[in-house]
XYZ file of C-alpha atoms in Angstrom:
307
model
C -3.842 -17.218 -46.159
C -3.287 -13.628 -45.018
C -3.956 -12.946 -41.347
C -6.573 -10.292 -40.582
C -6.431 -7.556 -37.942
C -9.257 -5.299 -36.768
C -8.491 -1.986 -35.061
C -11.259 -0.964 -32.646
C -10.682 2.607 -31.500
C -12.407 5.123 -29.278
C -12.372 8.483 -31.104
C -12.762 10.571 -27.927
C -10.036 8.976 -25.775
C -7.024 11.043 -24.740
C -8.014 14.488 -25.977
C -9.520 12.934 -29.139
C -6.094 12.065 -30.521
C -6.959 8.636 -31.923
C -8.612 9.523 -35.276
C -5.544 11.279 -36.649
C -3.400 8.210 -35.910
C -5.608 5.548 -37.489
C -3.779 5.538 -40.840
C -0.377 5.112 -39.142
C -1.677 2.230 -37.022
C -3.126 0.452 -40.042
C 0.189 0.910 -41.816
C 2.023 -0.758 -38.920
C -0.430 -3.657 -39.003
C 0.185 -4.068 -42.740
C 3.939 -4.081 -42.070
C 3.363 -6.844 -39.528
C 1.726 -8.965 -42.210
C -1.917 -8.343 -41.402
C -4.742 -7.349 -43.704
C -5.950 -4.445 -41.582
C -9.221 -2.569 -41.134
C -10.670 -0.214 -38.536
C -13.859 0.292 -36.547
C -14.683 3.609 -34.884
C -16.728 3.086 -31.708
C -19.999 4.929 -31.244
C -21.831 6.218 -28.124
C -24.086 3.163 -28.385
C -23.775 0.879 -25.339
C -21.275 -1.986 -25.804
C -20.155 -0.666 -29.183
C -16.551 -1.920 -28.817
C -17.668 -5.151 -27.156
C -20.119 -6.062 -29.905
C -17.611 -5.310 -32.651
C -14.958 -7.442 -30.931
C -17.356 -10.384 -30.773
C -18.302 -9.943 -34.421
C -14.682 -9.737 -35.568
C -13.673 -12.785 -33.525
C -16.533 -14.872 -34.918
C -15.612 -13.786 -38.454
C -12.139 -15.220 -37.981
C -9.977 -12.153 -37.394
C -6.580 -13.189 -36.021
C -5.847 -9.983 -34.100
C -7.946 -7.291 -32.457
C -6.249 -4.031 -31.533
C -8.011 -2.083 -28.782
C -7.136 1.622 -28.928
C -8.392 3.910 -26.175
C -8.498 4.005 -22.402
C -8.814 1.170 -19.912
C -12.579 1.145 -20.483
C -12.183 0.441 -24.200
C -9.727 -2.377 -23.471
C -12.176 -3.851 -20.965
C -15.011 -3.759 -23.500
C -12.974 -5.543 -26.163
C -11.879 -8.203 -23.661
C -15.516 -8.738 -22.703
C -16.289 -9.221 -26.376
C -13.950 -12.197 -26.776
C -13.158 -13.692 -23.341
C -16.189 -15.992 -23.346
C -15.461 -17.479 -26.789
C -13.827 -20.874 -27.290
C -11.661 -19.509 -30.112
C -10.186 -16.112 -29.298
C -7.996 -13.821 -31.447
C -4.792 -12.294 -30.150
C -5.028 -8.776 -28.744
C -2.873 -5.672 -28.864
C -3.523 -2.430 -27.021
C -2.801 1.169 -27.897
C -3.241 3.409 -24.831
C -4.979 6.727 -25.290
C -6.687 7.184 -21.920
C -5.814 8.868 -18.619
C -4.099 6.263 -16.429
C -3.565 3.434 -18.953
C -2.927 0.911 -16.183
C -2.976 -2.155 -18.378
C -0.614 -0.647 -20.942
C 1.797 0.147 -18.119
C 1.646 -3.476 -16.951
C 2.383 -4.770 -20.470
C 5.242 -2.285 -21.004
C 3.457 -0.554 -23.880
C 4.549 3.066 -24.598
C 1.900 5.372 -23.140
C 2.893 8.748 -24.556
C 3.194 7.989 -28.267
C 0.469 6.178 -30.205
C 2.603 5.180 -33.238
C 5.287 3.768 -30.910
C 2.635 1.756 -29.083
C 1.488 0.301 -32.402
C 5.061 -0.605 -33.366
C 5.235 -3.000 -30.410
C 3.343 -5.395 -32.712
C 6.312 -5.404 -35.107
C 8.502 -6.968 -32.403
C 6.196 -10.001 -32.430
C 6.462 -10.673 -28.686
C 3.315 -12.042 -27.080
C 2.254 -13.406 -23.722
C -0.828 -15.316 -22.610
C -2.478 -13.266 -19.874
C -4.832 -14.067 -17.021
C -8.351 -12.646 -17.243
C -10.741 -12.129 -14.326
C -14.312 -13.377 -14.462
C -16.968 -11.755 -12.236
C -20.324 -13.497 -11.805
C -23.274 -11.443 -10.520
C -26.102 -13.965 -10.338
C -26.944 -14.711 -13.981
C -24.715 -11.909 -15.335
C -21.027 -12.393 -16.177
C -18.419 -9.692 -16.741
C -14.667 -9.916 -17.387
C -11.785 -7.674 -16.348
C -8.033 -7.472 -16.956
C -6.662 -5.281 -14.188
C -8.723 -4.614 -11.063
C -11.955 -5.480 -9.304
C -12.826 -3.513 -6.187
C -15.653 -2.539 -3.881
C -16.084 -0.198 -0.931
C -14.685 3.198 0.027
C -12.478 5.049 -2.457
C -13.271 2.650 -5.320
C -15.489 5.474 -6.572
C -12.216 7.179 -7.456
C -12.153 5.341 -10.764
C -15.769 5.562 -11.890
C -16.695 8.752 -9.973
C -14.423 11.134 -11.867
C -16.156 12.527 -14.990
C -14.374 11.699 -18.247
C -14.008 15.364 -19.185
C -12.241 16.030 -15.861
C -9.902 13.077 -16.438
C -9.051 14.431 -19.889
C -8.385 17.929 -18.573
C -6.478 17.085 -15.383
C -5.146 13.566 -15.971
C -3.776 11.780 -12.885
C -4.355 14.890 -10.741
C -8.097 14.291 -11.108
C -7.803 11.158 -8.969
C -5.834 12.934 -6.253
C -8.404 15.717 -6.075
C -11.279 13.240 -5.911
C -9.480 11.220 -3.228
C -9.013 14.272 -1.003
C -12.683 15.138 -1.486
C -13.836 11.649 -0.441
C -11.658 11.082 2.655
C -14.008 12.803 5.145
C -16.910 10.637 3.950
C -15.385 7.155 4.175
C -17.781 4.342 5.058
C -17.438 0.698 5.986
C -19.440 -2.432 5.218
C -19.849 -5.710 7.056
C -18.888 -8.435 4.604
C -17.992 -12.069 4.226
C -15.062 -12.727 1.877
C -14.358 -16.355 1.014
C -11.002 -17.006 -0.664
C -8.515 -19.867 -1.112
C -6.834 -19.536 2.282
C -9.875 -18.838 4.422
C -12.827 -16.613 5.218
C -12.909 -13.029 6.511
C -16.101 -11.865 8.226
C -16.317 -8.387 9.612
C -16.168 -4.696 8.837
C -14.000 -3.397 6.038
C -13.695 -0.209 4.067
C -12.728 -1.801 0.761
C -11.281 -4.817 -1.004
C -9.139 -4.901 -4.116
C -8.643 -7.876 -6.400
C -5.717 -7.152 -8.703
C -4.165 -8.820 -11.719
C -1.277 -6.417 -12.343
C 0.844 -4.114 -10.187
C -0.616 -0.908 -11.651
C -3.786 0.594 -10.200
C -4.773 4.202 -10.793
C -1.208 5.059 -11.745
C 0.285 3.559 -8.563
C 2.709 0.713 -9.329
C 3.211 -0.696 -5.817
C -0.365 -1.386 -4.740
C -0.003 -5.074 -5.674
C 3.774 -5.531 -5.285
C 3.837 -9.313 -5.916
C 1.491 -9.349 -8.911
C 2.235 -11.797 -11.710
C 0.519 -11.597 -15.080
C -0.126 -15.238 -15.944
C 0.122 -17.378 -12.787
C -3.627 -17.925 -12.387
C -3.743 -16.002 -9.099
C -5.420 -12.767 -8.050
C -3.777 -10.446 -5.530
C -6.344 -9.777 -2.786
C -6.084 -6.741 -0.514
C -8.644 -6.216 2.242
C -8.555 -2.796 3.956
C -10.167 -2.815 7.402
C -10.092 0.765 8.781
C -12.345 3.517 7.502
C -11.225 6.549 9.492
C -9.467 9.252 7.415
C -6.252 9.270 9.475
C -5.653 5.528 9.109
C -6.579 5.622 5.424
C -4.176 8.481 4.714
C -1.418 6.524 6.438
C -2.143 3.465 4.301
C -2.230 5.545 1.116
C 1.194 6.952 1.968
C 2.565 3.460 2.611
C 1.077 2.266 -0.690
C 3.402 4.585 -2.609
C 6.287 2.188 -1.933
C 4.442 -1.082 -1.343
C 4.814 -1.037 2.467
C 1.058 -1.098 3.102
C 0.910 -4.898 2.757
C 2.723 -5.278 6.088
C 0.232 -3.129 8.002
C -1.914 -5.041 10.562
C -5.022 -3.342 9.164
C -4.427 -5.034 5.798
C -5.026 -8.577 4.601
C -2.817 -9.349 1.610
C -2.922 -12.770 -0.017
C -3.163 -14.596 -3.344
C -6.214 -16.544 -4.442
C -7.710 -18.203 -7.516
C -11.253 -17.199 -6.551
C -13.177 -14.897 -4.247
C -16.802 -14.731 -3.108
C -17.874 -11.363 -1.684
C -21.148 -10.986 0.205
C -22.725 -8.251 2.291
C -23.857 -9.436 5.731
C -25.484 -7.748 8.703
C -27.596 -4.643 8.277
C -26.551 -4.040 4.679
C -27.294 -7.567 3.501
C -30.678 -6.545 2.084
C -30.738 -5.034 -1.385
C -28.120 -4.577 -4.106
C -26.585 -1.296 -2.984
C -22.837 -1.994 -2.941
C -21.312 -1.520 -6.418
C -18.359 -3.521 -7.686
C -15.811 -1.728 -9.848
C -14.289 -3.604 -12.789
C -11.421 -1.859 -14.611
C -12.739 1.577 -13.671
C -16.477 1.132 -14.294
C -19.362 -0.280 -12.273
C -19.679 -3.925 -13.343
C -22.463 -4.999 -10.974
C -23.435 -5.214 -7.310
C -22.641 -7.549 -4.429
C -22.903 -10.479 -3.986
C -20.303 -11.493 -6.563
C -17.997 -14.417 -7.306
C -14.625 -13.958 -8.991
C -12.614 -16.585 -10.858
C -9.168 -16.297 -12.452
C -9.080 -17.591 -16.042
C -5.402 -18.417 -16.381
C -3.653 -17.390 -19.619
C -6.990 -16.785 -21.313
C -5.982 -14.187 -23.931
C -2.690 -13.748 -25.773
C -1.474 -10.129 -25.885
C 1.330 -8.375 -27.692
C 3.706 -7.030 -25.028
C 6.630 -4.643 -24.791
C 9.918 -5.541 -23.122
């Protein structure tokens, strides 16, 4: 029986370059032995997610997610909860393409990214699960909450497309004078932190917002998150930490907690414990609001990878 592949692509990602490459991608999939077809996402909410679920339930063997990190996240959310899950491949066409960087997928040439499938190298990857009460979301790269996490979901898509990585630097400089802190309780494998913090990051790869040293010890399939808790909120201390993060030296700073954990429970305490006002970022978009519980689903989805 011939294996089937479904390309799910975002037509507006990366300066709207995807549509003109669809035929070449389908050709690569045919070369790889797949019976290939394509789905063009629409502005409708959860368009990519719903199509991924449909394709998986119809027995497709491979789903190719083509677009930015948001498109990849949607497709993952469409299959992560299923008992039988197809393989995945990704074709980056966004701004930062963090997950493609982590999987060593070419990020500046769409046909070359598709040709990774021809090498037939795959790896089972960890997936993060975030539980907000009765709502569950999944993520592949980063979960975060607190100051500066707005960098990812606060930059308009048209600005990202026009300025690329520079958009994040501009937004970061704009936000520094307005940093805030929250009093939180974080419960993780090695203990509990209670107190003020400006942000926490829960990472699955070493690439966040284009920086490759934020999570210097990240592994892709060991069942462990990398947890970073940032305590200070004053601009001077934060600028110092951001500078150290360029080469991975921030993890040794006394104002940082850096550890590995299989799970994390994050709760607001103190004055801000009432209401659902602290958003949680999942792969660059708001996924829900604290309180939240995270769980690492080890080697949940098999991806095609580069070198």
